[in-house]
């Protein structure tokens, strides 16, 4: 068996939406600095805005992701600020993969019932399967602004399907919520639901 992959850019909306639309739930992982007391933090902001590297405008996908992050952080008692304690950085990546596998077959005598397994081909007939798919990864990094040190990261990895392309916002909300379930501080309130008005 061998696995080949290549990097391919994909819009944030499509990636995160498709992660949520996987036939099986994406794999969620996290890493945390065990020496950090998360109760000391009171505010957060986004790395691109704090460093001045923000794009000229935010795509709808960026807006959806940031809105979901804001809801999750505020639910944990943190407030968005211009000079925050924590900085949040989001990164997405996709890999196109090709998986080739061989499955041993049965003897021809067993396949054709009328032979009764008494005679057939001298060797089993194997089959080769080529599976092409795209795997997506969403990273959410949380950095201590004072020390410029990564204190927590949440990761979602999933095999991308073809669903949820037309309405990515609900799927983005689901994936971000799943990632933040691993955040060290649990919600102190229920995150408010996103607006469903046209253009939201």
mmCIF file of C-alpha atoms in Angstrom:
data_model
loop_
_atom_site.group_PDB
_atom_site.id
_atom_site.type_symbol
_atom_site.label_atom_id
_atom_site.label_comp_id
_atom_site.label_asym_id
_atom_site.label_seq_id
_atom_site.Cartn_x
_atom_site.Cartn_y
_atom_site.Cartn_z
ATOM 1 C CA UNK A 1 0.000 0.000 0.000
ATOM 2 C CA UNK A 2 1.312 3.464 -0.776
ATOM 3 C CA UNK A 3 -0.034 6.940 -0.173
ATOM 4 C CA UNK A 4 0.774 9.920 -2.372
ATOM 5 C CA UNK A 5 -0.223 13.505 -1.685
ATOM 6 C CA UNK A 6 0.202 17.010 -2.964
ATOM 7 C CA UNK A 7 -0.759 20.373 -1.506
ATOM 8 C CA UNK A 8 -3.638 22.246 -3.060
ATOM 9 C CA UNK A 9 -5.167 25.576 -2.009
ATOM 10 C CA UNK A 10 -8.847 25.576 -1.083
ATOM 11 C CA UNK A 11 -11.090 28.355 0.177
ATOM 12 C CA UNK A 12 -11.644 28.509 3.914
ATOM 13 C CA UNK A 13 -15.395 28.233 3.470
ATOM 14 C CA UNK A 14 -15.224 25.087 1.367
ATOM 15 C CA UNK A 15 -12.583 23.422 3.535
ATOM 16 C CA UNK A 16 -14.248 23.963 6.896
ATOM 17 C CA UNK A 17 -17.729 23.299 5.558
ATOM 18 C CA UNK A 18 -16.643 20.052 3.990
ATOM 19 C CA UNK A 19 -14.831 18.991 7.136
ATOM 20 C CA UNK A 20 -18.145 19.274 8.949
ATOM 21 C CA UNK A 21 -19.930 17.397 6.164
ATOM 22 C CA UNK A 22 -17.686 14.345 6.325
ATOM 23 C CA UNK A 23 -19.474 11.005 6.419
ATOM 24 C CA UNK A 24 -17.630 10.436 9.688
ATOM 25 C CA UNK A 25 -16.866 13.251 12.098
ATOM 26 C CA UNK A 26 -13.478 14.907 11.701
ATOM 27 C CA UNK A 27 -10.740 13.856 14.083
ATOM 28 C CA UNK A 28 -10.232 16.532 16.741
ATOM 29 C CA UNK A 29 -6.908 16.879 18.539
ATOM 30 C CA UNK A 30 -5.432 19.494 20.832
ATOM 31 C CA UNK A 31 -2.196 20.377 22.588
ATOM 32 C CA UNK A 32 -1.857 22.586 25.647
ATOM 33 C CA UNK A 33 0.959 24.051 27.702
ATOM 34 C CA UNK A 34 0.348 22.408 31.097
ATOM 35 C CA UNK A 35 2.186 25.189 32.921
ATOM 36 C CA UNK A 36 -0.277 27.863 31.810
ATOM 37 C CA UNK A 37 -3.120 29.039 34.046
ATOM 38 C CA UNK A 38 -5.868 29.938 31.579
ATOM 39 C CA UNK A 39 -7.946 31.681 34.226
ATOM 40 C CA UNK A 40 -5.467 34.580 34.128
ATOM 41 C CA UNK A 41 -6.585 35.612 30.651
ATOM 42 C CA UNK A 42 -9.339 38.143 30.220
ATOM 43 C CA UNK A 43 -9.252 39.188 26.551
ATOM 44 C CA UNK A 44 -8.419 38.005 23.061
ATOM 45 C CA UNK A 45 -7.908 39.263 19.528
ATOM 46 C CA UNK A 46 -6.863 37.964 16.127
ATOM 47 C CA UNK A 47 -3.216 37.724 15.142
ATOM 48 C CA UNK A 48 -3.671 39.201 11.672
ATOM 49 C CA UNK A 49 -5.366 42.286 13.084
ATOM 50 C CA UNK A 50 -2.893 42.776 15.939
ATOM 51 C CA UNK A 51 0.165 42.480 13.695
ATOM 52 C CA UNK A 52 -1.218 44.677 10.938
ATOM 53 C CA UNK A 53 -1.101 41.839 8.414
ATOM 54 C CA UNK A 54 -4.850 41.818 7.960
ATOM 55 C CA UNK A 55 -6.089 41.498 4.389
ATOM 56 C CA UNK A 56 -7.702 44.489 2.700
ATOM 57 C CA UNK A 57 -11.063 42.847 3.305
ATOM 58 C CA UNK A 58 -12.339 39.687 4.963
ATOM 59 C CA UNK A 59 -13.955 37.019 2.813
ATOM 60 C CA UNK A 60 -17.268 35.609 3.975
ATOM 61 C CA UNK A 61 -15.407 32.493 5.073
ATOM 62 C CA UNK A 62 -13.044 34.511 7.276
ATOM 63 C CA UNK A 63 -15.997 36.372 8.724
ATOM 64 C CA UNK A 64 -17.778 33.100 9.551
ATOM 65 C CA UNK A 65 -14.705 31.588 11.179
ATOM 66 C CA UNK A 66 -13.909 34.689 13.216
ATOM 67 C CA UNK A 67 -17.524 35.011 14.336
ATOM 68 C CA UNK A 68 -17.495 31.395 15.496
ATOM 69 C CA UNK A 69 -14.225 31.917 17.379
ATOM 70 C CA UNK A 70 -15.577 35.082 19.015
ATOM 71 C CA UNK A 71 -18.674 33.226 20.232
ATOM 72 C CA UNK A 72 -16.608 30.390 21.696
ATOM 73 C CA UNK A 73 -14.127 32.696 23.428
ATOM 74 C CA UNK A 74 -16.829 34.990 24.813
ATOM 75 C CA UNK A 75 -18.700 31.955 26.126
ATOM 76 C CA UNK A 76 -15.570 31.248 28.167
ATOM 77 C CA UNK A 77 -15.591 34.716 29.698
ATOM 78 C CA UNK A 78 -13.038 36.398 27.417
ATOM 79 C CA UNK A 79 -13.746 39.696 25.690
ATOM 80 C CA UNK A 80 -12.414 40.888 22.349
ATOM 81 C CA UNK A 81 -9.982 43.783 22.788
ATOM 82 C CA UNK A 82 -7.499 45.912 20.822
ATOM 83 C CA UNK A 83 -4.643 45.041 23.225
ATOM 84 C CA UNK A 84 -5.629 41.487 24.193
ATOM 85 C CA UNK A 85 -4.042 38.921 26.472
ATOM 86 C CA UNK A 86 -4.432 36.199 23.837
ATOM 87 C CA UNK A 87 -4.057 36.166 20.077
ATOM 88 C CA UNK A 88 -5.916 33.688 17.870
ATOM 89 C CA UNK A 89 -4.534 32.484 14.550
ATOM 90 C CA UNK A 90 -6.419 30.206 12.130
ATOM 91 C CA UNK A 91 -4.738 28.125 9.426
ATOM 92 C CA UNK A 92 -6.200 25.716 6.881
ATOM 93 C CA UNK A 93 -4.565 23.188 4.568
ATOM 94 C CA UNK A 94 -5.654 20.476 2.170
ATOM 95 C CA UNK A 95 -3.890 17.469 0.710
ATOM 96 C CA UNK A 96 -4.991 15.493 -2.313
ATOM 97 C CA UNK A 97 -4.240 11.839 -1.636
ATOM 98 C CA UNK A 98 -4.182 8.666 -3.666
ATOM 99 C CA UNK A 99 -4.350 5.374 -1.786
ATOM 100 C CA UNK A 100 -3.633 2.167 -3.701
ATOM 101 C CA UNK A 101 -4.526 -1.140 -2.074
ATOM 102 C CA UNK A 102 -4.673 -4.756 -3.193
ATOM 103 C CA UNK A 103 -7.239 -7.216 -1.899
ATOM 104 C CA UNK A 104 -6.564 -10.946 -2.279
ATOM 105 C CA UNK A 105 -9.275 -12.709 -4.260
ATOM 106 C CA UNK A 106 -10.739 -16.177 -3.945
ATOM 107 C CA UNK A 107 -9.921 -19.144 -6.113
ATOM 108 C CA UNK A 108 -11.946 -19.266 -9.273
ATOM 109 C CA UNK A 109 -13.260 -22.666 -8.279
ATOM 110 C CA UNK A 110 -14.875 -21.109 -5.237
ATOM 111 C CA UNK A 111 -16.257 -18.218 -7.272
ATOM 112 C CA UNK A 112 -18.065 -20.369 -9.812
ATOM 113 C CA UNK A 113 -20.362 -22.442 -7.648
ATOM 114 C CA UNK A 114 -20.861 -25.246 -10.134
ATOM 115 C CA UNK A 115 -17.189 -26.212 -9.839
ATOM 116 C CA UNK A 116 -17.707 -27.009 -6.208
ATOM 117 C CA UNK A 117 -14.230 -25.807 -5.367
ATOM 118 C CA UNK A 118 -12.746 -28.956 -6.892
ATOM 119 C CA UNK A 119 -10.855 -27.202 -9.644
ATOM 120 C CA UNK A 120 -10.189 -23.697 -10.922
ATOM 121 C CA UNK A 121 -7.361 -21.276 -11.526
ATOM 122 C CA UNK A 122 -4.072 -22.118 -9.965
ATOM 123 C CA UNK A 123 -3.910 -18.856 -8.004
ATOM 124 C CA UNK A 124 -6.317 -16.472 -6.362
ATOM 125 C CA UNK A 125 -7.378 -13.425 -8.377
ATOM 126 C CA UNK A 126 -6.593 -10.194 -6.491
ATOM 127 C CA UNK A 127 -8.185 -6.806 -7.071
ATOM 128 C CA UNK A 128 -6.536 -3.390 -6.973
ATOM 129 C CA UNK A 129 -8.412 -0.364 -5.631
ATOM 130 C CA UNK A 130 -7.348 3.236 -6.268
ATOM 131 C CA UNK A 131 -8.945 5.701 -3.840
ATOM 132 C CA UNK A 132 -8.555 9.419 -4.560
ATOM 133 C CA UNK A 133 -9.683 11.863 -1.897
ATOM 134 C CA UNK A 134 -8.902 15.183 -0.252
ATOM 135 C CA UNK A 135 -7.995 15.540 3.405
ATOM 136 C CA UNK A 136 -8.454 18.911 5.097
ATOM 137 C CA UNK A 137 -6.892 20.279 8.270
ATOM 138 C CA UNK A 138 -8.053 23.247 10.354
ATOM 139 C CA UNK A 139 -5.682 24.641 13.002
ATOM 140 C CA UNK A 140 -6.668 27.146 15.673
ATOM 141 C CA UNK A 141 -3.656 28.525 17.565
ATOM 142 C CA UNK A 142 -3.963 30.548 20.765
ATOM 143 C CA UNK A 143 -0.888 32.609 21.685
ATOM 144 C CA UNK A 144 0.039 34.462 24.859
ATOM 145 C CA UNK A 145 0.555 37.986 23.543
ATOM 146 C CA UNK A 146 2.973 39.053 26.298
ATOM 147 C CA UNK A 147 5.349 36.132 25.784
ATOM 148 C CA UNK A 148 4.611 35.350 22.093
ATOM 149 C CA UNK A 149 4.264 31.733 23.188
ATOM 150 C CA UNK A 150 1.773 29.204 21.841
ATOM 151 C CA UNK A 151 -0.330 28.046 24.802
ATOM 152 C CA UNK A 152 -3.000 25.946 23.053
ATOM 153 C CA UNK A 153 -3.803 24.550 19.633
ATOM 154 C CA UNK A 154 -6.927 22.819 18.388
ATOM 155 C CA UNK A 155 -6.853 20.714 15.232
ATOM 156 C CA UNK A 156 -9.604 19.234 13.085
ATOM 157 C CA UNK A 157 -8.656 16.704 10.397
ATOM 158 C CA UNK A 158 -11.208 15.151 8.107
ATOM 159 C CA UNK A 159 -11.725 13.476 4.783
ATOM 160 C CA UNK A 160 -13.530 16.035 2.650
ATOM 161 C CA UNK A 161 -16.846 15.202 1.035
ATOM 162 C CA UNK A 162 -18.800 17.189 -1.544
ATOM 163 C CA UNK A 163 -21.544 18.468 0.778
ATOM 164 C CA UNK A 164 -22.248 21.831 2.429
ATOM 165 C CA UNK A 165 -20.797 23.946 -0.387
ATOM 166 C CA UNK A 166 -23.836 26.182 -0.799
ATOM 167 C CA UNK A 167 -24.330 27.078 2.878
ATOM 168 C CA UNK A 168 -20.968 26.897 4.679
ATOM 169 C CA UNK A 169 -21.726 29.018 7.748
ATOM 170 C CA UNK A 170 -23.557 26.336 9.808
ATOM 171 C CA UNK A 171 -20.841 23.799 8.995
ATOM 172 C CA UNK A 172 -18.104 26.239 10.011
ATOM 173 C CA UNK A 173 -19.897 26.840 13.317
ATOM 174 C CA UNK A 174 -20.018 23.074 13.963
ATOM 175 C CA UNK A 175 -16.313 22.473 13.299
ATOM 176 C CA UNK A 176 -15.130 25.467 15.343
ATOM 177 C CA UNK A 177 -17.377 24.390 18.225
ATOM 178 C CA UNK A 178 -15.950 20.855 18.078
ATOM 179 C CA UNK A 179 -12.405 22.212 18.153
ATOM 180 C CA UNK A 180 -13.127 24.462 21.150
ATOM 181 C CA UNK A 181 -14.579 21.570 23.111
ATOM 182 C CA UNK A 182 -10.912 20.727 23.745
ATOM 183 C CA UNK A 183 -10.079 24.231 25.003
ATOM 184 C CA UNK A 184 -8.811 24.170 28.636
ATOM 185 C CA UNK A 185 -11.470 26.608 29.887
ATOM 186 C CA UNK A 186 -15.031 25.363 29.573
ATOM 187 C CA UNK A 187 -17.904 27.708 28.608
ATOM 188 C CA UNK A 188 -19.487 29.712 31.390
ATOM 189 C CA UNK A 189 -22.424 30.584 29.146
ATOM 190 C CA UNK A 190 -24.128 29.217 26.064
ATOM 191 C CA UNK A 191 -22.717 30.769 22.854
ATOM 192 C CA UNK A 192 -25.352 32.872 21.098
ATOM 193 C CA UNK A 193 -26.581 31.489 17.797
ATOM 194 C CA UNK A 194 -25.351 33.245 14.637
ATOM 195 C CA UNK A 195 -27.721 35.499 12.733
ATOM 196 C CA UNK A 196 -29.683 33.823 9.971
ATOM 197 C CA UNK A 197 -30.652 37.041 8.259
ATOM 198 C CA UNK A 198 -29.873 37.450 4.589
ATOM 199 C CA UNK A 199 -26.267 38.441 4.023
ATOM 200 C CA UNK A 200 -25.139 37.161 7.439
#
